XYZ file of N, CA and C in Angstrom:
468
model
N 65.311 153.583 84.956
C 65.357 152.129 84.956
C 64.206 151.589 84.101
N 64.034 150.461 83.332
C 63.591 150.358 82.209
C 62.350 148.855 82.968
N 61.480 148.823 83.208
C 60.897 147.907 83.703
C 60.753 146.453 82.787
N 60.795 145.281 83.262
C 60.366 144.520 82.575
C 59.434 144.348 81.176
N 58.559 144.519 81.845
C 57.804 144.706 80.605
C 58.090 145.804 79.609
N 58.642 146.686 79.767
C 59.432 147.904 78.554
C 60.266 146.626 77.876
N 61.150 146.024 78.852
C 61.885 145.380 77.746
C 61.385 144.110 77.193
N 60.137 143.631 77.387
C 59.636 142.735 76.372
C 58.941 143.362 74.936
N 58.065 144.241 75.761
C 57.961 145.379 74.576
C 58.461 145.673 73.592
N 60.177 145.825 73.956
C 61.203 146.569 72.996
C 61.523 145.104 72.206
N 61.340 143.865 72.810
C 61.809 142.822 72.373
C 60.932 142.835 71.062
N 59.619 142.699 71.439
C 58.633 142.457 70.127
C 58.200 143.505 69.142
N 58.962 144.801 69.319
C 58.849 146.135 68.437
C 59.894 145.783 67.363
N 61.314 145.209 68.125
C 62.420 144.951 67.337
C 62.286 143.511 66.151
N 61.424 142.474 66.630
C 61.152 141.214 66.055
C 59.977 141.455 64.790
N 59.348 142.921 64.536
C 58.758 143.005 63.698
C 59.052 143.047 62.329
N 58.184 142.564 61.332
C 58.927 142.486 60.017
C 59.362 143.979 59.170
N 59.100 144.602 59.908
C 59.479 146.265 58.950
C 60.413 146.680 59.871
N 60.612 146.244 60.667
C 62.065 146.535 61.632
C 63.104 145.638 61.640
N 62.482 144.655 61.694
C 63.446 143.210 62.009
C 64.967 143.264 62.164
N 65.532 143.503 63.557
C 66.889 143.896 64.134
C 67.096 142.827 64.938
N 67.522 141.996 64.660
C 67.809 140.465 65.455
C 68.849 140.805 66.297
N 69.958 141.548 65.761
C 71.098 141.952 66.930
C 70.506 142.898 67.616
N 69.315 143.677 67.553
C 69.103 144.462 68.847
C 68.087 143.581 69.667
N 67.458 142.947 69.354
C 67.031 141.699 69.597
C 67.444 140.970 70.757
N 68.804 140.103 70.326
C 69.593 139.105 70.799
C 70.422 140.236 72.472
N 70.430 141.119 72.015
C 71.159 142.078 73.111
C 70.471 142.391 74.373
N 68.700 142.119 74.183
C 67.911 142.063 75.588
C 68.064 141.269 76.192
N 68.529 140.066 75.673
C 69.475 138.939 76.104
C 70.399 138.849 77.443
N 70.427 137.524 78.442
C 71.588 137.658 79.107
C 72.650 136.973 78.542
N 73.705 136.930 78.273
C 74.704 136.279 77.674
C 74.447 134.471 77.490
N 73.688 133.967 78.542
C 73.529 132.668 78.473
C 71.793 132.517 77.933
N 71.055 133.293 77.864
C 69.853 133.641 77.219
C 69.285 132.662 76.199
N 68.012 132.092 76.158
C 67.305 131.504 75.322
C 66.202 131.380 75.005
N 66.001 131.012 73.620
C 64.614 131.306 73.372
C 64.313 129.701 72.205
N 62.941 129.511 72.953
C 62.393 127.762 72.653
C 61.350 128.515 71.954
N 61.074 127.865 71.060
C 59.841 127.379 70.432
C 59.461 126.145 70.920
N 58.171 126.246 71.413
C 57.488 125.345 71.893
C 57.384 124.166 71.222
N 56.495 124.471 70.382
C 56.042 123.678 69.187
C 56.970 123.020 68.357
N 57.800 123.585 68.320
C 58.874 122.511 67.395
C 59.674 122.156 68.042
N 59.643 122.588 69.444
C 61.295 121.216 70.040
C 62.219 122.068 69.934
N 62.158 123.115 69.731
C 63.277 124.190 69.079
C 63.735 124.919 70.341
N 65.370 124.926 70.296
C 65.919 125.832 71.169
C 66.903 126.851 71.025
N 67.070 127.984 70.668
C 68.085 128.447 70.159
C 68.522 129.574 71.291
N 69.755 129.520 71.218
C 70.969 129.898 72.296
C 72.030 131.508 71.840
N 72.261 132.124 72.209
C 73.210 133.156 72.263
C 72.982 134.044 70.754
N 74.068 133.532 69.511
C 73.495 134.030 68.708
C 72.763 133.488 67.572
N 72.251 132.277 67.897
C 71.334 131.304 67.072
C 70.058 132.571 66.970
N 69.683 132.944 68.253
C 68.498 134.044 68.507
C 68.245 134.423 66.889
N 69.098 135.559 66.648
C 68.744 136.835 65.558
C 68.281 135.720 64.022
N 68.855 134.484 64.430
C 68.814 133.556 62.922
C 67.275 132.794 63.033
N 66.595 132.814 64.139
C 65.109 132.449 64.089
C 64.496 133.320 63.507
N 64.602 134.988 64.410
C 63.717 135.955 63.712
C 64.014 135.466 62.025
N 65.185 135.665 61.927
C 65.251 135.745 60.260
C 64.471 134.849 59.425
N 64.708 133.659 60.143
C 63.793 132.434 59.181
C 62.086 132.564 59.258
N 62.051 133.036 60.363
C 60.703 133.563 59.782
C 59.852 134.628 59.453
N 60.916 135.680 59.269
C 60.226 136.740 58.564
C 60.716 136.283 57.509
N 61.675 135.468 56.759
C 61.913 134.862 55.589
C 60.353 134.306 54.822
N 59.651 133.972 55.757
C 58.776 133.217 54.970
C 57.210 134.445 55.144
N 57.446 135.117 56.318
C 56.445 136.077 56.533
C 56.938 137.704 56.289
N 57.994 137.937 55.411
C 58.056 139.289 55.614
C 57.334 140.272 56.498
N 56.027 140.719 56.208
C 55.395 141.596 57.397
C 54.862 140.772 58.691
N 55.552 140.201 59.025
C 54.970 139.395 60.357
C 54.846 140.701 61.452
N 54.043 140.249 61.924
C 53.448 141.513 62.913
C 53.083 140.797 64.362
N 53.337 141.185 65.413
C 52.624 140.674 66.702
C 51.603 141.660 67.470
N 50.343 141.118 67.254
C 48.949 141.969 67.594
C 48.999 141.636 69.225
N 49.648 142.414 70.024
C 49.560 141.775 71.479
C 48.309 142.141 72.112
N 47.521 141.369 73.106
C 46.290 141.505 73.463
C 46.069 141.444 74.786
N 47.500 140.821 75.364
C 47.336 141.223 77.512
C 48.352 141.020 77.332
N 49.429 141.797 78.420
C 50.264 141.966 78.735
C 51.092 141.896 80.265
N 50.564 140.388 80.876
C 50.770 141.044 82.582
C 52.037 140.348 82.802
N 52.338 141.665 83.973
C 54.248 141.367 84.504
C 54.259 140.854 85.666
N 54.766 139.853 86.274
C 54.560 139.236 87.541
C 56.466 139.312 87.844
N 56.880 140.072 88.779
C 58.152 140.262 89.258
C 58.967 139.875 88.227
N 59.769 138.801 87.649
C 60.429 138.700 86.170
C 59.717 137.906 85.379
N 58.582 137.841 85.742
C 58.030 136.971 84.592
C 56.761 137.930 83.932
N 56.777 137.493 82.518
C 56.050 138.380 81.650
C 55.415 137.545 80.939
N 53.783 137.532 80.958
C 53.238 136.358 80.361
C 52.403 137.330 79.169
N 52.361 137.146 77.774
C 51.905 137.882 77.056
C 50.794 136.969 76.075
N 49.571 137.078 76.299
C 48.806 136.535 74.851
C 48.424 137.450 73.624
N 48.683 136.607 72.551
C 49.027 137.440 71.227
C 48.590 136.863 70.294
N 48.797 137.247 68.590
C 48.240 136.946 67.737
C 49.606 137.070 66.837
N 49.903 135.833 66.215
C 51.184 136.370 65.036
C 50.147 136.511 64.107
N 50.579 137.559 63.033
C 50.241 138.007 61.905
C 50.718 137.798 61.146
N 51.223 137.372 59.339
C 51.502 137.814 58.395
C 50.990 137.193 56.859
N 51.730 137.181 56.045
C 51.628 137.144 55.223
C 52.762 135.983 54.558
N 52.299 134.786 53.712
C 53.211 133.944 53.450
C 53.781 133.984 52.184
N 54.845 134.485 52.241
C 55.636 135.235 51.000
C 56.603 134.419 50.704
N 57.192 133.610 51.384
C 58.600 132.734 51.695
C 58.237 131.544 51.874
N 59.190 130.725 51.401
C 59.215 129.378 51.884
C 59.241 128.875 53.177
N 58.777 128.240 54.103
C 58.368 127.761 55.317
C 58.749 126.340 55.485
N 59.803 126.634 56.012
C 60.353 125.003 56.610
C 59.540 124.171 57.509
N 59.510 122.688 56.755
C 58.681 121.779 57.400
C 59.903 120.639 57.989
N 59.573 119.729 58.606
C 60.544 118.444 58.744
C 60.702 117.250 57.529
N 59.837 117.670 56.397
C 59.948 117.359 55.323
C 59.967 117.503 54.253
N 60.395 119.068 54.511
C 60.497 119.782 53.388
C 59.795 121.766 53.401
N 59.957 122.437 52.732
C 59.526 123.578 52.713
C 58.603 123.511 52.263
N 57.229 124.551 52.619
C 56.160 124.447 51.991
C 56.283 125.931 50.951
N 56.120 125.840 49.720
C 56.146 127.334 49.022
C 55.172 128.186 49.239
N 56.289 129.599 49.240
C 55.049 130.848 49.289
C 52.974 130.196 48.792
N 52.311 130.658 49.775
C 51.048 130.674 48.548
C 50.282 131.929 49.474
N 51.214 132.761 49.272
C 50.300 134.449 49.671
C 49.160 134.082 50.375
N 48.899 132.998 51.612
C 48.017 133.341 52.538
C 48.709 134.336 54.018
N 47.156 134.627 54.573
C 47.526 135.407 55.402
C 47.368 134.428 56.689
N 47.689 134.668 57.871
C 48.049 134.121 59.407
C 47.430 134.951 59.840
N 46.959 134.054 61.320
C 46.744 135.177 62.742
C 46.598 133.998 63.719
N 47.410 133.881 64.465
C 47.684 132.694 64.871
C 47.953 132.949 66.426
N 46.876 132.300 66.963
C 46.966 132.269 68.607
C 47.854 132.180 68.957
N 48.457 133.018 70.190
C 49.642 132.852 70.695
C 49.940 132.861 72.375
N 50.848 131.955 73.341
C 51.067 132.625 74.690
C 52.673 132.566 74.705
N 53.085 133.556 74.952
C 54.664 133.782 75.496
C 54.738 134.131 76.826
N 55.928 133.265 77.274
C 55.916 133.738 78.716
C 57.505 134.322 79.044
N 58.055 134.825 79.420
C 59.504 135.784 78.920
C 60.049 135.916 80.719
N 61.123 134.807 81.373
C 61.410 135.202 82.482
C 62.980 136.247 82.175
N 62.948 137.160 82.976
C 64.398 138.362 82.737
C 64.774 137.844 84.514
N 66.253 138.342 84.008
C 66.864 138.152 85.100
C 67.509 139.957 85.205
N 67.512 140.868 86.018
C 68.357 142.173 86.105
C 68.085 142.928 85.305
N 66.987 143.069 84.040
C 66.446 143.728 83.282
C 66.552 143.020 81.749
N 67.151 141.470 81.895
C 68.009 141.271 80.845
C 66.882 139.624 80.624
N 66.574 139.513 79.291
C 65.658 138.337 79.099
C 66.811 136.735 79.222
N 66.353 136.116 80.556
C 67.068 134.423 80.354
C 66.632 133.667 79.499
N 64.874 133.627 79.492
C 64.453 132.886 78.914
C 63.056 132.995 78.186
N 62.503 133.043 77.229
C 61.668 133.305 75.890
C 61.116 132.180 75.323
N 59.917 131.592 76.135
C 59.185 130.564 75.082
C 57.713 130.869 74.750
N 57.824 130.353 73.670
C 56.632 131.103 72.511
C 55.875 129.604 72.371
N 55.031 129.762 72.634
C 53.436 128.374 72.234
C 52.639 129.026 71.301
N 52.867 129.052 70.507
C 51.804 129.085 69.208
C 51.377 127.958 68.989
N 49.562 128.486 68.307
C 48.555 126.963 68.223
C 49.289 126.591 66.366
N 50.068 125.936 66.882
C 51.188 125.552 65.061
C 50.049 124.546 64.418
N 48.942 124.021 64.969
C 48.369 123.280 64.436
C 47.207 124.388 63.268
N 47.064 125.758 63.793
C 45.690 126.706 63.663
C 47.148 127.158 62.429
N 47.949 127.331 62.697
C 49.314 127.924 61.675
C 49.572 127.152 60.285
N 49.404 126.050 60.505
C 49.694 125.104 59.648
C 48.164 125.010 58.621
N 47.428 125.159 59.196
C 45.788 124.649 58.672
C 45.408 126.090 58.049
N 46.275 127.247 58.150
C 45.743 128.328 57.738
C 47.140 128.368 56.391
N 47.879 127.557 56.180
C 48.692 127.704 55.132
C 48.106 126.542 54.300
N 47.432 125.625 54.622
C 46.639 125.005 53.799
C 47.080 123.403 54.410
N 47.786 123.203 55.231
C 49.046 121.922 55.257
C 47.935 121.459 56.383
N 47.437 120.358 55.988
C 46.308 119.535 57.130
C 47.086 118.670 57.080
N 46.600 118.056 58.697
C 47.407 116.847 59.485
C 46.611 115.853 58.703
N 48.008 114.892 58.175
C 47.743 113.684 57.731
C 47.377 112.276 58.384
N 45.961 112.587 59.352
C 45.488 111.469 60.341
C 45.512 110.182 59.722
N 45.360 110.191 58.215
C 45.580 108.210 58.085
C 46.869 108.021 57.849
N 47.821 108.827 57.605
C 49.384 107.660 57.734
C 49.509 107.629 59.457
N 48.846 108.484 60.158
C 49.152 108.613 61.925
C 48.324 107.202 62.094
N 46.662 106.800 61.381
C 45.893 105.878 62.266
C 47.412 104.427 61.366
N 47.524 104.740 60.066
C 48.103 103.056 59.754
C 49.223 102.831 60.428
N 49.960 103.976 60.789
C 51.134 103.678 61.418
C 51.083 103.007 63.152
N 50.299 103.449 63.394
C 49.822 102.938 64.667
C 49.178 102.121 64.699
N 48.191 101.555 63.756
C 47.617 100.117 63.669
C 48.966 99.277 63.186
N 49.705 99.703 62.560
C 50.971 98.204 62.511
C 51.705 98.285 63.338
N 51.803 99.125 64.331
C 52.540 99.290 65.495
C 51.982 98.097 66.513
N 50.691 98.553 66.774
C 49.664 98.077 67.235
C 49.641 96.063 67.021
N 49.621 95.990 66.030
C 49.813 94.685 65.071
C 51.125 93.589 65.369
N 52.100 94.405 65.574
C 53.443 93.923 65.589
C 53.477 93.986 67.206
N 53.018 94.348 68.340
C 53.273 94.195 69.550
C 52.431 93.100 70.546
């Protein structure tokens, strides 16, 4: 019998960029199974799964996950980590892709992974997207945030 944590394990051996097997992936899965990205609002369902890995080893080919604790609490698996890679690919923004510029990542991470019967329900990933973004060079644009909110501000 394959314990929980084996199969988160196997989850993030398979999600690596020199392996990258989204259908073996998507199969630790329970049929109704999902996996959120925190950070973007993002939810993807059944076989949406294998098409996340893809988009972002699209932009990180060797993406790597440096895991650093690993504790299993009955089905829940809380893991802190480090994504790794290398920005080789274009990287979708909400306004556009940002192009390759060959920096490297290592980007704080907590996943928490509840399984139901040996089989993952649910997979959400919190990466610090702000430490992600600032290491591809893309800084938060605080004065269209302060003017937009001072005419907000203005008009109420």
């Amino acid at each position: 019998m394959t314990s929980n944590e084996e199969v988160v394990r196997e989850a993030y051996r398979l999600a690596e960029g020199d392996v990258l097997d989204g259908p073996g992936f998507r199969a630790l899965f329970t049929e109704d199974g999902t996996f959120n990205d925190m950070p973007n609002s993002l939810t993807f369902r059944g076989d949406q799964i294998p098409h996340a890995l893809a988009g972002l080893a699209s932009a990180f080919p060797d993406i790597h996950r440096e895991l650093l604790s690993v504790h299993a609490v009955g089905d829940v698996v809380a893991v802190e980590l480090r994504i790794q890679g290398t920005h080789l690919g274009a990287f979708p923004t909400p306004v556009g892709a940002i192009p390759p510029t060959g920096r490297r990542i290592d980007v704080p991470t907590a996943d928490l992974w509840h399984l139901r019967e040996g089989r993952i329900e649910t997979f959400s990933c919190y990466n610090a997207a702000n430490v992600w973004l600032a290491q591809l060079g893309a800084s938060p644009d605080f004065r269209s945030a302060i003017e937009a909110a001072e005419t907000t501000a203005a008009g109420a």
